[in-house]
Tab-separated table of C-alpha atoms in Angstrom:
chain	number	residue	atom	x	y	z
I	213	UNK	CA	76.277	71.297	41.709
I	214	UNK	CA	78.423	68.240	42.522
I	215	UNK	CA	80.870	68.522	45.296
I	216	UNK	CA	84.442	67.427	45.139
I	217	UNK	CA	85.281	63.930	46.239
I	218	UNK	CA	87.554	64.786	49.260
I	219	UNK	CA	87.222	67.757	51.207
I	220	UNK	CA	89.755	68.675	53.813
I	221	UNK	CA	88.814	71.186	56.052
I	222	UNK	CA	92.053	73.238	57.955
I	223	UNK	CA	93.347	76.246	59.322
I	224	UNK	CA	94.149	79.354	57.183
I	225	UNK	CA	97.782	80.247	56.450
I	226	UNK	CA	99.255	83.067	55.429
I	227	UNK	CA	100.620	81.251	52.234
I	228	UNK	CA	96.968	80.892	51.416
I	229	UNK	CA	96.374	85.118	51.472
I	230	UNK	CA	96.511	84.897	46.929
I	231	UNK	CA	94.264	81.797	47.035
I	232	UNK	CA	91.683	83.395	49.591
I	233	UNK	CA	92.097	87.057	47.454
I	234	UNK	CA	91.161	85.052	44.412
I	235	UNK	CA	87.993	83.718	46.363
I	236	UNK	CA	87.101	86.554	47.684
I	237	UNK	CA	87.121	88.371	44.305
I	238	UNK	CA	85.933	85.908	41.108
I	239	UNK	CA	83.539	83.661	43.171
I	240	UNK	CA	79.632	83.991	43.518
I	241	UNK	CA	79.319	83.290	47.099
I	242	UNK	CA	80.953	86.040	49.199
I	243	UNK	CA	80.083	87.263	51.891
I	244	UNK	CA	82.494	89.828	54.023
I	245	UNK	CA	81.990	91.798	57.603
I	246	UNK	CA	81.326	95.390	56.872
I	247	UNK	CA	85.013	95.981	59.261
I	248	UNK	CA	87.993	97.959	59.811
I	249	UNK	CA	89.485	95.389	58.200
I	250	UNK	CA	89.644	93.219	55.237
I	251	UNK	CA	88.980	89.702	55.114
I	252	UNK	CA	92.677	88.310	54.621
I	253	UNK	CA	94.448	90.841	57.295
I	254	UNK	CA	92.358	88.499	59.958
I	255	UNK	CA	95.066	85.689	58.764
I	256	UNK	CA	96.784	84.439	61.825
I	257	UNK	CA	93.718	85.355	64.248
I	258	UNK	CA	91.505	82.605	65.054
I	259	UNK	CA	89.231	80.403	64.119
I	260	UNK	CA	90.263	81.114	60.302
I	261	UNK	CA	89.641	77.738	58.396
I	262	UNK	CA	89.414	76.757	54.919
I	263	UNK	CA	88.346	73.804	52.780
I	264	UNK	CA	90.903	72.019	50.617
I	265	UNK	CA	90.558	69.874	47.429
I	266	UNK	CA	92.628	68.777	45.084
I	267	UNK	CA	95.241	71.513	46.184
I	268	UNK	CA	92.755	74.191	45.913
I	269	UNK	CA	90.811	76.343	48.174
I	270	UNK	CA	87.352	75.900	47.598
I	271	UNK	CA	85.807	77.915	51.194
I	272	UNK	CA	86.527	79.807	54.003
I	273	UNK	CA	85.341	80.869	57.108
I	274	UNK	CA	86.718	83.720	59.264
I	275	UNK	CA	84.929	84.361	63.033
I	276	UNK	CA	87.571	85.523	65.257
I	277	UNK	CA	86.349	86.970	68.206
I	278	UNK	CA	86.814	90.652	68.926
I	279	UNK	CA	86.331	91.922	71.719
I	280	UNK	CA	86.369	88.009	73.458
I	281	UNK	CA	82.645	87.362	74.246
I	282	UNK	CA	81.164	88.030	70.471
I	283	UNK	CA	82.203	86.536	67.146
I	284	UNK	CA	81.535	88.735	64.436
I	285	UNK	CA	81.296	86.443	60.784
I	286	UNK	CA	83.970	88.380	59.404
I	287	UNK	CA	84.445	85.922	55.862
I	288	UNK	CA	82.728	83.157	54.657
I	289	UNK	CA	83.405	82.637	51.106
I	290	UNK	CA	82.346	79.566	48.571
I	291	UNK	CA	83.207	78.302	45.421
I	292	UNK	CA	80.634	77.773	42.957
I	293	UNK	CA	81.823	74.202	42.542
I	294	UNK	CA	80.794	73.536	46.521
I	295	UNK	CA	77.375	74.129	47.610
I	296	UNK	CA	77.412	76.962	50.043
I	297	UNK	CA	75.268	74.513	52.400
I	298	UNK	CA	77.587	72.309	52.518
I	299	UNK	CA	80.669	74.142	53.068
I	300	UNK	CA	79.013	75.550	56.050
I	301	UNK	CA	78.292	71.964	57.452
I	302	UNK	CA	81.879	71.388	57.022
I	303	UNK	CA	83.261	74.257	58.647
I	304	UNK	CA	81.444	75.924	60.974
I	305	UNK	CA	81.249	72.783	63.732
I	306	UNK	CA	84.975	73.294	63.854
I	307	UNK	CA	84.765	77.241	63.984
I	308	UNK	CA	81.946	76.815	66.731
I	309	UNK	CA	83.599	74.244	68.688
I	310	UNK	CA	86.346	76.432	68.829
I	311	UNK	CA	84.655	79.896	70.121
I	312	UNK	CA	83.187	77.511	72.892
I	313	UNK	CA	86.482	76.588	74.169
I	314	UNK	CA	87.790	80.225	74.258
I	315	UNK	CA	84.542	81.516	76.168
I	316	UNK	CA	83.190	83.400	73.192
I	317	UNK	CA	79.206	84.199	73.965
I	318	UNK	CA	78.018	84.793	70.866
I	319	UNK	CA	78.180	84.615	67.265
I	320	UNK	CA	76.746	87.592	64.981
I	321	UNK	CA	76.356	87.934	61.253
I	322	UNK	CA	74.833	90.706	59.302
I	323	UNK	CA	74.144	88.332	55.744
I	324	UNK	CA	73.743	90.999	53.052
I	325	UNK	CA	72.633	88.573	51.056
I	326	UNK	CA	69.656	85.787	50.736
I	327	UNK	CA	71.568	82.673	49.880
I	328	UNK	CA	73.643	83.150	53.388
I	329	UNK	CA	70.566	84.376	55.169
I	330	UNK	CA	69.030	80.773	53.822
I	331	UNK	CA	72.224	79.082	55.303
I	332	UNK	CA	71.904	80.648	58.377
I	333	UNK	CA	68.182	80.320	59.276
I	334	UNK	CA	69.021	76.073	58.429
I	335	UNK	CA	71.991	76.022	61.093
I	336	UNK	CA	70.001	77.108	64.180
I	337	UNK	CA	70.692	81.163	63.647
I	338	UNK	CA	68.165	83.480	64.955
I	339	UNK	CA	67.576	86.866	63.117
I	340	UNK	CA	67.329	89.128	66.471
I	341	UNK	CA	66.973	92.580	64.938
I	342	UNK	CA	67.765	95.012	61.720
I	343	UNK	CA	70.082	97.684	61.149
I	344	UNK	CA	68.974	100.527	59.853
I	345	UNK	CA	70.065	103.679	57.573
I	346	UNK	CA	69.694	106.830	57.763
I	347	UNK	CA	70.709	110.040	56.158
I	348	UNK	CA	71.025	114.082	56.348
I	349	UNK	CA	71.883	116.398	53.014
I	350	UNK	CA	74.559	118.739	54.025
I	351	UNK	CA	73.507	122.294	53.609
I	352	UNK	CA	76.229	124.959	52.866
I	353	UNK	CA	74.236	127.449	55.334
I	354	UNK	CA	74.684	125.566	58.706
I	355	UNK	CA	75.744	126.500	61.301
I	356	UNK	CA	75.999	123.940	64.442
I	357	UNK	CA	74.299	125.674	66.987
I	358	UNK	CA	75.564	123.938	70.371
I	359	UNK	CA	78.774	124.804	71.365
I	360	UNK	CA	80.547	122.246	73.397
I	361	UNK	CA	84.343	122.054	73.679
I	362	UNK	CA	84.757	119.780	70.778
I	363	UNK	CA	88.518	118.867	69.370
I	364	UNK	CA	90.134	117.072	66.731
I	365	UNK	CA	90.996	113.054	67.834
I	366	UNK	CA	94.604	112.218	68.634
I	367	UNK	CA	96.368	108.888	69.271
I	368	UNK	CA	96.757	109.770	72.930
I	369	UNK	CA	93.144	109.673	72.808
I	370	UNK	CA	92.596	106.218	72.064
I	371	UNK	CA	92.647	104.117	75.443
I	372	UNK	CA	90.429	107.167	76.631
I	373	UNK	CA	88.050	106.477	73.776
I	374	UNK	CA	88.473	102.812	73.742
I	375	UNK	CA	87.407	103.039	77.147
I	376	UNK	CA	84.127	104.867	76.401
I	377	UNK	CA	83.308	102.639	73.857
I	378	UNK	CA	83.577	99.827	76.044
I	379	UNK	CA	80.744	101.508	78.840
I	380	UNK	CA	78.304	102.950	76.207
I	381	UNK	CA	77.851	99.884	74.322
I	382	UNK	CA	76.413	96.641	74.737
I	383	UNK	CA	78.811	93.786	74.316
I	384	UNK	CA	77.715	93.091	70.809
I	385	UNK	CA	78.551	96.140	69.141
I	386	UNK	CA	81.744	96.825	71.813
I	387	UNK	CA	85.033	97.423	69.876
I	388	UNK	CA	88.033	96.474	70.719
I	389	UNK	CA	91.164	98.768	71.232
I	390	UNK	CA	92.777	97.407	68.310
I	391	UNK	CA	89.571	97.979	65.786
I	392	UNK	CA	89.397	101.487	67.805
I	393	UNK	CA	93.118	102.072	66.701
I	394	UNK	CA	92.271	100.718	62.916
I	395	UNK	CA	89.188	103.215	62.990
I	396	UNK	CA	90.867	106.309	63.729
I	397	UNK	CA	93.409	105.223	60.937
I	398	UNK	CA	90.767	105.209	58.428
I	399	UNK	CA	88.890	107.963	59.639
I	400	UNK	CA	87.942	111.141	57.267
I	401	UNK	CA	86.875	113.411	60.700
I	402	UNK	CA	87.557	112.020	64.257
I	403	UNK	CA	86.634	114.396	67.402
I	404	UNK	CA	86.702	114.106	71.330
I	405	UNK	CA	84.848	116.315	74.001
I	406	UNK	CA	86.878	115.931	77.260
I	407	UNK	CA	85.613	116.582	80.235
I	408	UNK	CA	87.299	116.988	84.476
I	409	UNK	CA	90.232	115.350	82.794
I	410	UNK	CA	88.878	112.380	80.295
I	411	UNK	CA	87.275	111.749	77.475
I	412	UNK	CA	83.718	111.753	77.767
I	413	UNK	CA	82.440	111.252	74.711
I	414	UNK	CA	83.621	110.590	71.055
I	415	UNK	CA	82.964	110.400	66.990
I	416	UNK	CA	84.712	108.677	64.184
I	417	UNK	CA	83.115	109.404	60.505
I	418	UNK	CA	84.675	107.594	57.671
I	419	UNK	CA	85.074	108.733	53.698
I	420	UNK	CA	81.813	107.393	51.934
I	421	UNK	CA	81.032	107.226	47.933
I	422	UNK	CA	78.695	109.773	48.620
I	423	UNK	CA	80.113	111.931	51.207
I	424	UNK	CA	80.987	111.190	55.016
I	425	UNK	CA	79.755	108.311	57.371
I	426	UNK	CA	78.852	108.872	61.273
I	427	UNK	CA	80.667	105.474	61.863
I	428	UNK	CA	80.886	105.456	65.832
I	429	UNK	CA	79.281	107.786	68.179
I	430	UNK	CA	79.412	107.433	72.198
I	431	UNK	CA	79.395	109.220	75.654
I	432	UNK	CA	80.350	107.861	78.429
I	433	UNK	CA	77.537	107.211	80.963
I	434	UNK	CA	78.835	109.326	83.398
I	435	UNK	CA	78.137	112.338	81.335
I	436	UNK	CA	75.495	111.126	78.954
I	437	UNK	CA	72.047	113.396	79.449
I	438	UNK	CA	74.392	116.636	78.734
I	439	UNK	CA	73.508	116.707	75.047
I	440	UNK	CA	77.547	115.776	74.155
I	441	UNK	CA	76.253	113.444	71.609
I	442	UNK	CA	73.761	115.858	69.741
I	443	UNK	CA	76.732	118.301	69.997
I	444	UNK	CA	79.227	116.220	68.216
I	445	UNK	CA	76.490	115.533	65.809
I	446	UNK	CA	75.857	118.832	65.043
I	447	UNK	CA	79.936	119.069	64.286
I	448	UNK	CA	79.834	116.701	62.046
I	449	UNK	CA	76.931	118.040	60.025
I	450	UNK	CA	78.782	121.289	59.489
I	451	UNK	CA	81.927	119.301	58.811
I	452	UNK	CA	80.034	117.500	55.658
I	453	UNK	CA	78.441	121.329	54.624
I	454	UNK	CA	81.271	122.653	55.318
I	455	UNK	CA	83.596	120.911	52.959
I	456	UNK	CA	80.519	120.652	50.476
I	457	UNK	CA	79.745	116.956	50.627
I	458	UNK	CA	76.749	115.346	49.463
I	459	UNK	CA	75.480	113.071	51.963
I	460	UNK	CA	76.101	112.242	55.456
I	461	UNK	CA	74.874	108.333	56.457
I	462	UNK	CA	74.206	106.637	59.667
I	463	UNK	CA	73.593	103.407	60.865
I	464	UNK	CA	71.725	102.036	63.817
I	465	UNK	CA	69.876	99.371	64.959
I	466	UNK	CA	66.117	99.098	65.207
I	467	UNK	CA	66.313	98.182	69.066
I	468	UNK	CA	68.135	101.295	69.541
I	469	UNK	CA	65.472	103.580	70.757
I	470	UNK	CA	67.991	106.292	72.051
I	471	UNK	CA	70.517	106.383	69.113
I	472	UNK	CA	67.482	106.478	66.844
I	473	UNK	CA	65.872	109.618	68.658
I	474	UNK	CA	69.047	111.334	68.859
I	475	UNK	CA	69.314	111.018	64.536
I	476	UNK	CA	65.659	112.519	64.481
I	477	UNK	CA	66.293	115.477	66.953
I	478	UNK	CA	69.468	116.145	64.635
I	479	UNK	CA	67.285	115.821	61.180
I	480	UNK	CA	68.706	112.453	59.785
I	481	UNK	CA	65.766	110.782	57.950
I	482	UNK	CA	65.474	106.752	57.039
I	483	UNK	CA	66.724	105.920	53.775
I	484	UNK	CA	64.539	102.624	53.702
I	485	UNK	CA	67.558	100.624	53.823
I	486	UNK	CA	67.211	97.403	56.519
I	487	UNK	CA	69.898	94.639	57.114
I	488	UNK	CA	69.250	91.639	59.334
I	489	UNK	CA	71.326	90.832	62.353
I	490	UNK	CA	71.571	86.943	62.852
I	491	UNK	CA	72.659	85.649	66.252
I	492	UNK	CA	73.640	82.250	67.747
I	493	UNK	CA	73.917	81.962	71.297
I	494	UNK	CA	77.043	79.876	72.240
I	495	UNK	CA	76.745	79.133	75.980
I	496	UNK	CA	73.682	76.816	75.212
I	497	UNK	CA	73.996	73.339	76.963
I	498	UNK	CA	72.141	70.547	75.396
């Protein structure tokens, strides 16, 4: 494919949101974070940049960082009249220089598909582990059998939960309160267990095409080993039987050894689906 004469390469605008729609919809290349949100609402957060030519957009990157230390790939997106290669060459320098300056750590992807994997492994990213899926069939007979003081989710909840989420997971997969806020938005079934006065542990499960999805689950460490996790687990099974849904999903990661024996105890089963996680470490010196 030949690539335009002059490329300008710039930062997103909001006047841009119908250019990087049309992108995002009628070109080959796409590839978007599996997020709270979608690829154009991150206008106006940083690093957003786009290539230019002849007036029109031709590629985009997105890789704010949220929370501060790790920068999802939230968008990139490429005409098919611009090698994907070479769009990347052109923007991500800028996007990277940029995370370095602001003290991001590290920059994730999870490529869903092989032509960005391919761009990745060439530009010095590191495929450090696999999510994983995994899956229960609701049955219209069960019954959860633990039974921990378990509520419904309210806003009030959030710093409590945002704080939780911030103590149970590693940096990489820490949200921020602001994604915590857009989760509980877009939740299906949200609960809390709170315990001497706090939240102590939490779930958010999100609508799926084939059911409901287990899309956060955490305890606090001060309370984890008092089976509050398998207990909201077991809630949410009788949730998805309950209301007569076909499948409840999961994901983890393959270096998750405790998340992944808590899913067994509580019957999920692998689905055989497996996405890469690519890394790039940005506090590197040469």
């Amino acid at each position: 494919m030949a690539s335009p004469a002059v490329l300008t390469v710039r930062p997103a605008q909001e006047e841009d949101r119908n250019h990087l729609t049309h992108l995002l919809h009628f070109e080959t290349y796409v590839h978007r974070h599996l997020d709270w949100r979608q690829p154009v609402d991150w206008l106006g957060d940083e690093p957003y940049l786009v290539i230019e030519s002849g007036g029109r957009i031709l590629s985009a990157l997105a890789c704010p960082p949220d929370p501060r230390e790790v920068a999802w790939i939230r968008l990139f997106a490429c005409s098919s009249r611009l090698a994907p290669s070479t769009a990347w060459e052109e923007l991500w320098p800028a996007a990277r220089d940029f995370l370095i300056a602001h003290q991001a750590e590290q920059a994730v992807v999870l490529p869903l598909h092989k032509w960005f994997k391919s761009v990745l492994e060439s530009h010095d990213f590191d495929h450090a582990h696999n999510v994983v899926v995994l899956d229960w069939v609701p049955d219209p007979s069960f019954k959860a059998s633990d039974s921990a003081n378990i509520r419904r989710m309210t806003e009030e909840d959030l710093p409590g939960v945002h704080a939780v989420d911030h103590e149970a997971f590693p940096a990489l997969w820490r949200n921020s309160l602001h994604a915590v806020e857009l989760a509980f938005k877009q939740a299906a079934y949200s609960t809390v267990i709170e315990l001497d006065g706090r939240v102590a542990a939490y779930q958010i499960s999100t609508p799926s095409s084939q059911g409901l999805h287990l899309a956060r689950l955490a305890v606090h460490p001060d309370f984890q080993g008092r089976r509050l996790a398998f207990a909201l687990g077991e809630d949410v099974k009788y949730q998805a039987s309950k209301h007569l849904m076909s499948r409840l999903t999961v994901n983890t990661q393959t270096t998750n050894v405790a998340s992944l024996g808590l899913y067994k105890k509580l019957g999920f089963e692998f689905t055989g689906d497996e996405f890469p996680v690519y890394s790039q470490n940005l506090t590197q010196t040469d």
